[in-house]
Amino acid sequence: MTYDRWRAVDDYIVDHLVGSDDALDAALAASVEAGLPPINVAPNQGKLLQFLARLVDARRVLEIGTLGGYSTIWLARGLADGGTVVTLEVDPAHAAVAEANFVRAGVTDQVDLRIGAALDTLPKLVGEGGAPFDLVFIDADKQSNAEYFGWSLRMTRPGSLIVVDNVVREGRLVDPADEGADVEGTRRLYERMANEPAVSATAVQTVGVKGYDGFAVALVTGDAA
Ligand code: SAH
Ligand code: DHB
Ligand code: MG
């Protein structure tokens, strides 16, 4: 029982519970047209991100890894009135596709797209001294997951959620022979989450149209060491 069945079940879930949406469909079509890799979250995952934003009454969301802005649009739609998603993208071509998608989706007022390597942009964001982020979605280059998590901790508050995509990678996570930079970065993330007293974390394995992977969720508790 593998990929075809996982995809069929995702289709069933999306048909029943998520439906389609012109702006989101157009965002994916434009991303394909522009040659972006199809590594956006699935629609059912996007809807979960939207719910998480709503549940934390998000005024400020940070996303690391924009691609064509598909997940960004879901997050923007979960914002409280007047809220903003700050989304970080290193590739200007990806960012250009995302900007056009934000216009079509009518979310330009809610999205603040910063082009540049996230490890350069994150210290600048700290320097800006904005209000804490209520929700962070980490979904960029996996080798830097632990560093992204560390920066996220500096810009969140007790009660914030930090969600990290792609933390299972077909189980490569637990293959000791696999020393890929992405998997190593994700292992460092788990170590960091495990040893950080200010968060309580879990992770969930997933199968579906995006294959076999998983996501982690860390709740910022603010507890001292
Ligand atoms: N969140 C998107 C998918 C992101 S794919 C969605 O679900 O729709 C990962 C993105 O991270 C790619 O666009 C890639 O260019 C970007 N990325 C890779 N390295 C990065 C870096 N160092 N800083 C910022 N973005 C980066
Ligand atoms: C990759 C990145 C992602 O964010 C994802 O969801 C799937 C794959 C990748 O870089 O291969
Ligand atoms: Mg991802």
Coordinates of N, CA and C and ligand atoms in Angstrom, one line a residue:
M1 N 0.9 -1.2 0.0 CA 0.0 0.0 0.0 C 0.9 1.2 0.0
T2 N 1.0 1.9 -1.2 CA 1.9 3.0 -1.2 C 1.4 4.2 -1.9
Y3 N 2.2 4.8 -2.7 CA 1.9 6.2 -3.1 C 0.6 6.4 -3.7
D4 N 0.2 5.5 -4.6 CA -1.1 5.7 -5.3 C -2.3 5.7 -4.3
R5 N -2.2 4.9 -3.3 CA -3.3 4.9 -2.3 C -3.2 6.1 -1.4
W6 N -2.0 6.5 -1.1 CA -1.9 7.8 -0.3 C -2.4 8.9 -1.0
R7 N -2.1 9.0 -2.3 CA -2.6 10.1 -3.1 C -4.1 10.1 -3.2
A8 N -4.7 8.9 -3.4 CA -6.1 8.7 -3.6 C -6.8 9.2 -2.3
V9 N -6.2 8.8 -1.2 CA -6.9 9.2 0.1 C -6.8 10.8 0.3
D10 N -5.6 11.3 -0.1 CA -5.5 12.8 0.0 C -6.6 13.4 -0.9
D11 N -6.8 12.9 -2.1 CA -7.8 13.4 -3.0 C -9.2 13.3 -2.3
Y12 N -9.4 12.2 -1.7 CA -10.7 12.0 -1.0 C -10.9 13.1 0.1
I13 N -9.9 13.2 0.9 CA -10.0 14.2 2.0 C -10.2 15.6 1.4
V14 N -9.4 15.9 0.4 CA -9.6 17.3 -0.2 C -10.9 17.5 -0.8
D15 N -11.4 16.5 -1.5 CA -12.7 16.6 -2.2 C -13.8 16.8 -1.1
H16 N -13.7 16.1 0.0 CA -14.8 16.2 1.0 C -14.6 17.4 1.9
L17 N -13.4 17.7 2.3 CA -13.3 18.7 3.4 C -12.6 20.0 3.0
V18 N -11.9 20.0 2.0 CA -11.1 21.2 1.7 C -11.6 22.0 0.5
G19 N -12.0 21.2 -0.6 CA -12.5 21.9 -1.8 C -11.4 22.6 -2.6
S20 N -11.9 23.3 -3.6 CA -10.9 24.0 -4.4 C -11.2 25.5 -4.3
D21 N -10.2 26.3 -4.6 CA -10.3 27.7 -4.5 C -9.5 28.3 -5.6
D22 N -10.2 29.3 -6.3 CA -9.6 29.8 -7.5 C -8.2 30.4 -7.3
A23 N -8.0 31.2 -6.2 CA -6.7 31.8 -6.0 C -5.6 30.8 -5.7
L24 N -6.0 29.8 -4.9 CA -5.0 28.8 -4.5 C -4.6 27.9 -5.7
D25 N -5.7 27.6 -6.5 CA -5.4 26.8 -7.7 C -4.5 27.6 -8.7
A26 N -4.8 28.9 -8.8 CA -4.1 29.7 -9.7 C -2.6 29.8 -9.3
A27 N -2.4 29.9 -8.0 CA -1.1 30.0 -7.4 C -0.3 28.8 -7.8
L28 N -0.9 27.6 -7.7 CA -0.2 26.4 -8.0 C 0.1 26.3 -9.5
A29 N -0.9 26.7 -10.3 CA -0.7 26.7 -11.8 C 0.4 27.6 -12.2
A30 N 0.4 28.8 -11.6 CA 1.5 29.7 -12.0 C 2.9 29.2 -11.5
S31 N 2.9 28.5 -10.4 CA 4.1 27.9 -9.9 C 4.7 26.9 -10.9
V32 N 3.8 26.0 -11.3 CA 4.1 25.0 -12.3 C 4.6 25.6 -13.6
E33 N 3.8 26.6 -14.0 CA 4.2 27.3 -15.3 C 5.6 27.9 -15.2
A34 N 5.9 28.5 -14.1 CA 7.2 29.1 -13.9 C 8.4 28.1 -13.6
G35 N 8.0 26.8 -13.5 CA 9.0 25.8 -13.3 C 9.5 25.6 -11.9
L36 N 8.7 26.1 -10.9 CA 9.0 25.9 -9.5 C 8.9 24.5 -9.2
P37 N 9.7 23.9 -8.2 CA 9.5 22.5 -7.8 C 8.1 22.4 -7.1
P38 N 7.5 21.3 -7.3 CA 6.1 21.1 -6.6 C 6.3 20.6 -5.2
I39 N 6.9 21.4 -4.4 CA 7.1 21.1 -3.0 C 6.4 21.9 -2.0
N40 N 5.3 22.6 -2.5 CA 4.4 23.3 -1.6 C 3.7 22.3 -0.7
V41 N 3.1 22.7 0.4 CA 2.3 21.9 1.2 C 1.1 21.4 0.4
A42 N 0.5 20.3 0.8 CA -0.7 19.8 0.2 C -1.9 20.7 0.7
P43 N -3.0 20.7 0.0 CA -4.2 21.5 0.4 C -4.7 21.2 1.8
N44 N -4.7 19.9 2.1 CA -5.2 19.6 3.5 C -4.2 20.0 4.6
Q45 N -2.9 20.1 4.2 CA -1.9 20.6 5.2 C -2.1 22.1 5.3
G46 N -2.3 22.8 4.1 CA -2.5 24.2 4.1 C -3.6 24.6 5.0
K47 N -4.7 23.9 4.9 CA -5.9 24.2 5.7 C -5.6 24.1 7.2
L48 N -4.8 23.1 7.5 CA -4.3 22.9 8.9 C -3.5 24.1 9.4
L49 N -2.6 24.6 8.5 CA -1.8 25.8 8.9 C -2.8 27.0 9.1
Q50 N -3.8 27.1 8.3 CA -4.8 28.2 8.4 C -5.4 28.1 9.8
F51 N -5.8 26.9 10.2 CA -6.5 26.7 11.5 C -5.5 27.0 12.6
L52 N -4.3 26.6 12.5 CA -3.3 26.9 13.6 C -3.2 28.4 13.7
A53 N -3.1 29.1 12.6 CA -3.1 30.6 12.7 C -4.3 31.1 13.5
R54 N -5.5 30.6 13.1 CA -6.7 31.1 13.8 C -6.7 30.7 15.3
L55 N -6.2 29.5 15.6 CA -6.2 29.1 17.0 C -5.3 29.9 17.9
V56 N -4.2 30.4 17.3 CA -3.4 31.3 18.1 C -3.7 32.8 18.0
D57 N -4.9 33.0 17.3 CA -5.3 34.4 17.0 C -4.2 35.2 16.5
A58 N -3.6 34.7 15.4 CA -2.3 35.3 14.9 C -2.4 36.7 14.3
R59 N -1.7 37.5 14.9 CA -1.4 38.9 14.4 C -0.2 38.9 13.6
R60 N 0.8 38.1 14.0 CA 2.1 38.0 13.3 C 2.5 36.6 13.1
V61 N 2.7 36.3 11.8 CA 3.1 34.9 11.4 C 4.5 35.1 10.7
L62 N 5.4 34.2 11.0 CA 6.7 34.2 10.3 C 6.7 32.9 9.5
E63 N 7.0 33.0 8.2 CA 7.2 31.8 7.4 C 8.7 31.8 6.8
I64 N 9.4 30.7 6.9 CA 10.7 30.7 6.4 C 10.6 29.7 5.2
G65 N 10.8 30.2 4.0 CA 10.6 29.4 2.7 C 9.3 29.7 2.1
T66 N 9.2 30.6 1.1 CA 8.0 31.1 0.5 C 7.6 30.2 -0.7
L67 N 8.6 29.9 -1.5 CA 8.4 29.3 -2.8 C 7.4 30.1 -3.6
G68 N 6.3 29.6 -4.1 CA 5.3 30.4 -4.9 C 4.2 31.0 -4.0
G69 N 4.4 30.9 -2.7 CA 3.5 31.5 -1.8 C 2.2 30.7 -1.5
Y70 N 2.2 29.5 -1.8 CA 1.0 28.7 -1.6 C 0.6 28.6 -0.1
S71 N 1.6 28.1 0.7 CA 1.4 28.0 2.1 C 1.1 29.4 2.7
T72 N 1.8 30.4 2.1 CA 1.7 31.8 2.6 C 0.2 32.3 2.5
I73 N -0.4 31.9 1.4 CA -1.8 32.4 1.2 C -2.7 31.7 2.3
W74 N -2.5 30.4 2.5 CA -3.3 29.7 3.5 C -3.1 30.4 4.9
L75 N -1.8 30.7 5.2 CA -1.5 31.4 6.5 C -2.2 32.7 6.6
A76 N -2.1 33.5 5.5 CA -2.6 34.8 5.5 C -4.1 34.8 5.7
R77 N -4.8 33.8 5.2 CA -6.2 33.6 5.4 C -6.6 33.2 6.8
G78 N -5.6 32.8 7.6 CA -5.9 32.5 9.0 C -5.6 33.6 10.0
L79 N -5.1 34.7 9.4 CA -4.7 35.8 10.3 C -5.9 36.5 10.9
A80 N -5.7 37.0 12.1 CA -6.7 38.0 12.7 C -6.7 39.3 11.9
D81 N -7.7 40.0 12.1 CA -7.8 41.3 11.3 C -6.6 42.2 11.6
G82 N -6.0 42.7 10.5 CA -4.8 43.6 10.7 C -3.5 42.8 10.8
G83 N -3.6 41.5 10.7 CA -2.4 40.7 10.9 C -1.5 40.6 9.7
T84 N -0.3 40.1 9.8 CA 0.7 40.0 8.8 C 1.4 38.7 8.8
V85 N 1.7 38.2 7.6 CA 2.7 37.1 7.5 C 4.0 37.7 6.9
V86 N 5.0 37.5 7.7 CA 6.4 37.9 7.1 C 6.9 36.6 6.6
T87 N 7.3 36.6 5.3 CA 7.7 35.3 4.6 C 9.1 35.6 4.0
L88 N 10.0 34.6 4.2 CA 11.4 34.8 3.8 C 11.7 33.8 2.6
E89 N 12.3 34.4 1.6 CA 12.7 33.6 0.4 C 14.0 34.0 -0.2
V90 N 14.9 33.0 -0.4 CA 16.2 33.4 -1.0 C 16.2 33.5 -2.5
D91 N 15.3 32.9 -3.2 CA 15.3 32.9 -4.6 C 14.4 33.9 -5.2
P92 N 15.0 35.0 -5.9 CA 14.2 36.1 -6.4 C 13.2 35.6 -7.4
A93 N 13.5 34.5 -8.1 CA 12.5 34.0 -9.1 C 11.3 33.4 -8.4
H94 N 11.5 32.7 -7.3 CA 10.4 32.2 -6.6 C 9.6 33.3 -6.0
A95 N 10.3 34.3 -5.5 CA 9.6 35.5 -4.9 C 8.7 36.2 -5.9
A96 N 9.2 36.3 -7.1 CA 8.4 37.0 -8.1 C 7.1 36.2 -8.4
V97 N 7.2 34.9 -8.5 CA 6.0 34.1 -8.7 C 5.0 34.3 -7.5
A98 N 5.6 34.3 -6.3 CA 4.8 34.5 -5.1 C 4.1 35.8 -5.1
E99 N 4.8 36.9 -5.4 CA 4.2 38.2 -5.4 C 3.0 38.2 -6.3
A100 N 3.1 37.7 -7.5 CA 2.0 37.7 -8.4 C 0.8 36.8 -7.8
N101 N 1.2 35.8 -7.2 CA 0.1 34.9 -6.5 C -0.6 35.7 -5.4
F102 N 0.2 36.5 -4.7 CA -0.4 37.3 -3.6 C -1.4 38.3 -4.1
V103 N -1.1 38.9 -5.3 CA -2.0 39.9 -5.9 C -3.3 39.2 -6.3
R104 N -3.1 38.0 -6.9 CA -4.3 37.3 -7.4 C -5.2 36.9 -6.2
A105 N -4.5 36.5 -5.1 CA -5.3 36.0 -3.9 C -5.8 37.2 -3.0
G106 N -5.4 38.4 -3.4 CA -5.9 39.6 -2.6 C -5.3 39.6 -1.2
V107 N -4.1 39.2 -1.0 CA -3.5 39.2 0.3 C -2.2 40.1 0.4
T108 N -2.0 41.0 -0.6 CA -0.8 41.8 -0.6 C -0.7 42.6 0.7
D109 N -1.8 43.1 1.2 CA -1.7 43.9 2.4 C -1.4 43.1 3.7
Q110 N -1.5 41.8 3.6 CA -1.3 40.9 4.7 C 0.1 40.2 4.7
V111 N 0.8 40.4 3.5 CA 2.0 39.6 3.4 C 3.2 40.6 3.2
D112 N 4.3 40.3 3.9 CA 5.5 41.1 3.9 C 6.6 40.1 3.4
L113 N 6.9 40.1 2.1 CA 7.9 39.1 1.6 C 9.3 39.7 1.6
R114 N 10.2 39.0 2.2 CA 11.6 39.5 2.3 C 12.5 38.6 1.5
I115 N 13.2 39.1 0.5 CA 14.1 38.3 -0.3 C 15.5 38.3 0.3
G116 N 16.0 37.2 0.4 CA 17.4 37.0 0.9 C 17.5 35.7 1.6
A117 N 18.8 35.3 1.9 CA 19.0 34.1 2.7 C 18.4 34.3 4.1
A118 N 17.6 33.4 4.6 CA 16.9 33.6 5.8 C 17.9 33.8 7.0
L119 N 19.1 33.2 6.9 CA 20.0 33.4 8.0 C 20.6 34.9 8.0
D120 N 20.4 35.6 6.9 CA 20.7 37.0 6.9 C 19.5 37.8 7.3
T121 N 18.3 37.4 6.9 CA 17.1 38.2 7.2 C 16.7 38.1 8.6
L122 N 16.9 36.9 9.2 CA 16.4 36.7 10.6 C 17.0 37.7 11.6
P123 N 18.4 37.9 11.6 CA 18.9 38.9 12.5 C 18.4 40.3 12.3
K124 N 18.1 40.6 11.0 CA 17.5 41.9 10.8 C 16.1 42.0 11.4
L125 N 15.4 40.9 11.3 CA 14.0 40.9 11.9 C 14.1 41.1 13.4
V126 N 15.1 40.4 14.0 CA 15.3 40.6 15.5 C 15.6 42.1 15.7
G127 N 16.4 42.7 14.9 CA 16.8 44.1 15.1 C 15.7 45.0 14.9
E128 N 14.7 44.7 14.1 CA 13.5 45.5 14.0 C 12.7 45.6 15.2
G129 N 12.8 44.6 16.1 CA 12.1 44.7 17.4 C 10.6 44.7 17.3
G130 N 10.1 44.0 16.3 CA 8.6 43.9 16.2 C 8.0 43.1 17.3
A131 N 6.7 43.1 17.3 CA 5.9 42.3 18.2 C 6.3 40.8 18.0
P132 N 6.2 40.0 19.0 CA 6.5 38.5 18.8 C 5.6 37.9 17.8
F133 N 6.2 36.9 17.1 CA 5.3 36.1 16.2 C 4.5 35.1 17.0
D134 N 3.3 34.9 16.6 CA 2.3 34.0 17.2 C 2.5 32.6 16.7
L135 N 2.9 32.5 15.4 CA 3.1 31.3 14.7 C 4.3 31.4 13.8
V136 N 5.1 30.4 13.8 CA 6.2 30.3 12.8 C 6.1 29.0 12.0
F137 N 6.3 29.1 10.7 CA 6.3 27.9 9.8 C 7.6 27.8 9.2
I138 N 8.4 26.9 9.6 CA 9.8 26.7 9.0 C 9.7 25.7 7.9
D139 N 10.0 26.1 6.7 CA 9.9 25.2 5.5 C 10.9 25.6 4.4
A140 N 12.1 25.8 4.7 CA 13.1 26.3 3.7 C 14.2 25.2 3.6
D141 N 15.4 25.5 3.5 CA 16.5 24.5 3.4 C 16.6 23.8 4.7
K142 N 16.6 22.5 4.7 CA 16.4 21.7 5.9 C 17.7 21.6 6.7
Q143 N 18.9 21.9 6.0 CA 20.1 21.8 6.8 C 20.2 22.9 7.8
S144 N 19.4 24.0 7.7 CA 19.5 25.1 8.7 C 18.3 25.0 9.6
N145 N 17.6 23.9 9.7 CA 16.4 23.9 10.5 C 16.7 24.2 12.0
A146 N 17.8 23.8 12.5 CA 18.0 24.0 13.9 C 18.3 25.5 14.2
E147 N 19.0 26.1 13.2 CA 19.3 27.6 13.3 C 18.0 28.4 13.2
Y148 N 17.1 28.0 12.3 CA 15.9 28.7 12.1 C 15.0 28.5 13.4
F149 N 15.1 27.4 14.0 CA 14.3 27.2 15.2 C 14.9 28.1 16.3
G150 N 16.2 28.2 16.4 CA 16.8 29.1 17.4 C 16.4 30.6 17.2
W151 N 16.4 31.0 15.9 CA 16.0 32.4 15.7 C 14.5 32.6 16.0
S152 N 13.7 31.6 15.7 CA 12.3 31.6 15.9 C 12.0 31.8 17.4
L153 N 12.8 31.1 18.2 CA 12.6 31.2 19.7 C 12.8 32.6 20.2
R154 N 13.7 33.3 19.5 CA 14.0 34.7 19.9 C 12.9 35.6 19.6
M155 N 12.0 35.2 18.7 CA 11.0 36.1 18.2 C 9.5 35.6 18.5
T156 N 9.4 34.8 19.4 CA 8.1 34.3 19.8 C 7.8 34.6 21.3
R157 N 6.7 34.1 21.8 CA 6.3 34.4 23.2 C 5.6 33.1 23.7
P158 N 5.6 33.0 25.0 CA 4.8 31.8 25.5 C 3.4 31.7 24.9
G159 N 3.1 30.6 24.4 CA 1.8 30.4 23.7 C 2.0 30.3 22.2
S160 N 3.1 30.8 21.7 CA 3.4 30.7 20.2 C 3.6 29.3 19.8
L161 N 3.3 29.0 18.5 CA 3.6 27.7 18.0 C 4.7 27.8 16.9
I162 N 5.6 26.9 16.9 CA 6.6 26.8 15.8 C 6.4 25.4 15.1
V163 N 6.0 25.5 13.8 CA 5.8 24.3 13.0 C 6.9 24.1 12.1
V164 N 7.4 22.9 12.0 CA 8.6 22.6 11.1 C 8.1 21.5 10.1
D165 N 8.2 21.8 8.8 CA 7.8 20.8 7.8 C 9.0 19.9 7.5
N166 N 8.6 18.7 7.0 CA 9.6 17.8 6.4 C 10.6 17.2 7.4
V167 N 10.1 16.8 8.5 CA 11.0 16.3 9.6 C 11.2 14.8 9.6
V168 N 10.7 14.1 8.6 CA 10.8 12.7 8.6 C 11.5 12.2 7.3
R169 N 11.3 12.8 6.2 CA 12.0 12.5 5.0 C 12.0 11.0 4.7
E170 N 10.9 10.4 4.5 CA 10.8 9.0 4.2 C 11.5 8.1 5.2
G171 N 11.6 8.6 6.4 CA 12.3 7.8 7.5 C 13.8 7.9 7.4
R172 N 14.3 8.7 6.5 CA 15.8 8.9 6.4 C 16.3 9.4 7.8
L173 N 15.4 10.1 8.5 CA 15.7 10.6 9.8 C 16.5 9.6 10.7
V174 N 16.0 8.4 10.7 CA 16.5 7.4 11.6 C 17.5 6.4 10.9
D175 N 17.9 6.7 9.7 CA 18.9 5.8 9.0 C 20.2 6.3 9.4
P176 N 21.0 5.6 10.2 CA 22.3 6.1 10.7 C 23.3 6.2 9.5
A177 N 23.0 5.5 8.4 CA 23.9 5.6 7.2 C 23.7 6.9 6.4
D178 N 22.5 7.6 6.7 CA 22.2 8.8 6.0 C 22.8 10.0 6.6
E179 N 23.8 10.6 6.0 CA 24.4 11.8 6.5 C 24.1 13.0 5.7
G180 N 23.0 12.9 4.9 CA 22.6 14.1 4.1 C 22.5 15.3 4.9
A181 N 22.9 16.5 4.3 CA 22.8 17.7 5.1 C 21.4 18.0 5.6
D182 N 20.4 17.7 4.8 CA 19.1 18.0 5.2 C 18.7 17.2 6.4
V183 N 19.0 15.9 6.4 CA 18.7 15.0 7.5 C 19.5 15.4 8.7
E184 N 20.7 15.7 8.5 CA 21.6 16.1 9.7 C 21.0 17.4 10.3
G185 N 20.6 18.3 9.5 CA 20.0 19.6 10.0 C 18.8 19.3 10.8
T186 N 18.0 18.3 10.3 CA 16.8 18.0 11.0 C 17.0 17.3 12.3
R187 N 18.1 16.4 12.3 CA 18.4 15.8 13.6 C 18.9 16.8 14.6
R188 N 19.6 17.8 14.2 CA 20.0 18.9 15.1 C 18.8 19.7 15.6
L189 N 17.8 19.8 14.7 CA 16.6 20.4 15.2 C 15.9 19.6 16.3
Y190 N 15.8 18.3 16.1 CA 15.2 17.5 17.2 C 16.0 17.6 18.5
E191 N 17.3 17.6 18.4 CA 18.2 17.8 19.6 C 17.8 19.1 20.3
R192 N 17.8 20.1 19.5 CA 17.5 21.5 20.0 C 16.1 21.5 20.7
M193 N 15.1 20.9 20.0 CA 13.8 20.9 20.6 C 13.7 20.2 21.9
A194 N 14.5 19.0 21.9 CA 14.5 18.2 23.1 C 15.1 18.8 24.3
N195 N 16.2 19.6 24.0 CA 17.0 20.2 25.1 C 16.6 21.6 25.4
E196 N 15.6 22.2 24.8 CA 15.2 23.6 25.0 C 14.1 23.6 26.0
P197 N 14.4 24.1 27.2 CA 13.3 24.1 28.3 C 12.2 25.0 28.0
A198 N 12.4 25.9 27.1 CA 11.3 26.9 26.8 C 10.3 26.4 25.8
V199 N 10.4 25.2 25.3 CA 9.4 24.6 24.4 C 9.0 23.2 24.8
S200 N 7.8 22.8 24.4 CA 7.4 21.4 24.5 C 7.0 21.0 23.1
A201 N 7.6 19.9 22.6 CA 7.4 19.6 21.2 C 7.0 18.2 20.9
T202 N 6.4 18.0 19.7 CA 6.0 16.7 19.2 C 6.2 16.7 17.7
A203 N 6.1 15.5 17.1 CA 6.2 15.5 15.7 C 5.3 14.3 15.2
V204 N 4.7 14.5 14.0 CA 3.8 13.5 13.5 C 4.2 13.1 12.1
Q205 N 4.3 11.8 11.8 CA 4.6 11.3 10.5 C 3.4 11.4 9.6
T206 N 3.6 11.7 8.4 CA 2.5 11.8 7.4 C 2.8 11.1 6.1
V207 N 1.7 10.5 5.5 CA 1.8 10.1 4.1 C 0.7 10.8 3.3
G208 N 0.9 10.9 2.0 CA -0.1 11.6 1.2 C 0.5 12.0 -0.1
V209 N -0.1 12.9 -0.7 CA 0.3 13.3 -2.1 C 1.7 13.8 -2.1
K210 N 2.2 14.2 -1.0 CA 3.6 14.7 -0.9 C 4.6 13.6 -0.4
G211 N 4.1 12.3 -0.4 CA 5.0 11.2 -0.1 C 4.9 11.0 1.4
Y212 N 6.0 10.4 1.9 CA 6.1 10.0 3.4 C 7.0 11.0 4.0
D213 N 6.4 11.8 4.9 CA 7.2 12.8 5.6 C 6.6 13.1 7.0
G214 N 6.7 14.3 7.4 CA 6.1 14.6 8.7 C 6.4 16.0 9.1
F215 N 5.7 16.4 10.2 CA 5.9 17.8 10.6 C 6.1 17.8 12.1
A216 N 6.8 18.8 12.6 CA 7.0 18.9 14.1 C 6.2 20.2 14.5
V217 N 5.7 20.1 15.8 CA 5.1 21.3 16.3 C 5.7 21.5 17.7
A218 N 6.2 22.7 17.9 CA 6.7 23.1 19.2 C 5.9 24.2 19.8
L219 N 5.4 24.0 21.0 CA 4.7 25.0 21.8 C 5.7 25.7 22.7
V220 N 5.7 27.0 22.5 CA 6.6 27.8 23.4 C 5.9 28.0 24.7
T221 N 6.6 27.4 25.7 CA 6.1 27.5 27.1 C 6.7 28.6 27.9
G222 N 7.9 29.0 27.5 CA 8.7 30.0 28.2 C 9.3 29.5 29.5
D223 N 9.2 28.2 29.8 CA 9.8 27.7 31.0 C 11.3 27.9 31.1
A224 N 11.8 28.3 32.2 CA 13.2 28.5 32.3 C 13.9 27.1 32.5
A225 N 15.2 27.1 32.3 CA 16.0 25.9 32.4 C 16.0 25.4 33.8
Ligands
SAH1 N1 6.4 26.9 2.1 C1 6.2 26.7 0.7 C2 7.3 25.7 0.2 C3 8.7 26.2 0.5 S1 9.8 25.2 -0.5 C4 4.8 26.1 0.5 O1 4.5 25.1 1.2 O2 4.1 26.5 -0.4 C5 11.3 25.8 0.2 C6 11.7 27.3 -0.2 O3 12.7 27.7 0.6 C7 12.2 27.4 -1.7 O4 11.5 28.4 -2.4 C8 13.6 27.8 -1.5 O5 14.1 28.7 -2.5 C9 13.6 28.5 -0.2 N2 14.9 28.5 0.5 C10 15.9 27.6 0.4 N3 17.0 28.0 1.1 C11 16.6 29.2 1.7 C12 17.3 30.2 2.5 N4 18.6 29.9 2.9 N5 16.6 31.3 2.9 C13 15.4 31.5 2.5 N6 14.7 30.6 1.7 C14 15.3 29.5 1.3
DHB2 C1 11.5 19.6 -0.3 C2 11.2 20.7 0.4 C3 10.0 20.8 1.0 O1 9.6 21.9 1.8 C4 9.0 19.9 0.9 O2 7.8 20.0 1.5 C5 9.3 18.7 0.2 C6 10.6 18.6 -0.4 C7 12.8 19.5 -0.9 O3 13.6 20.4 -0.8 O4 13.0 18.4 -1.5
MG3 MG 8.0 21.6 3.0

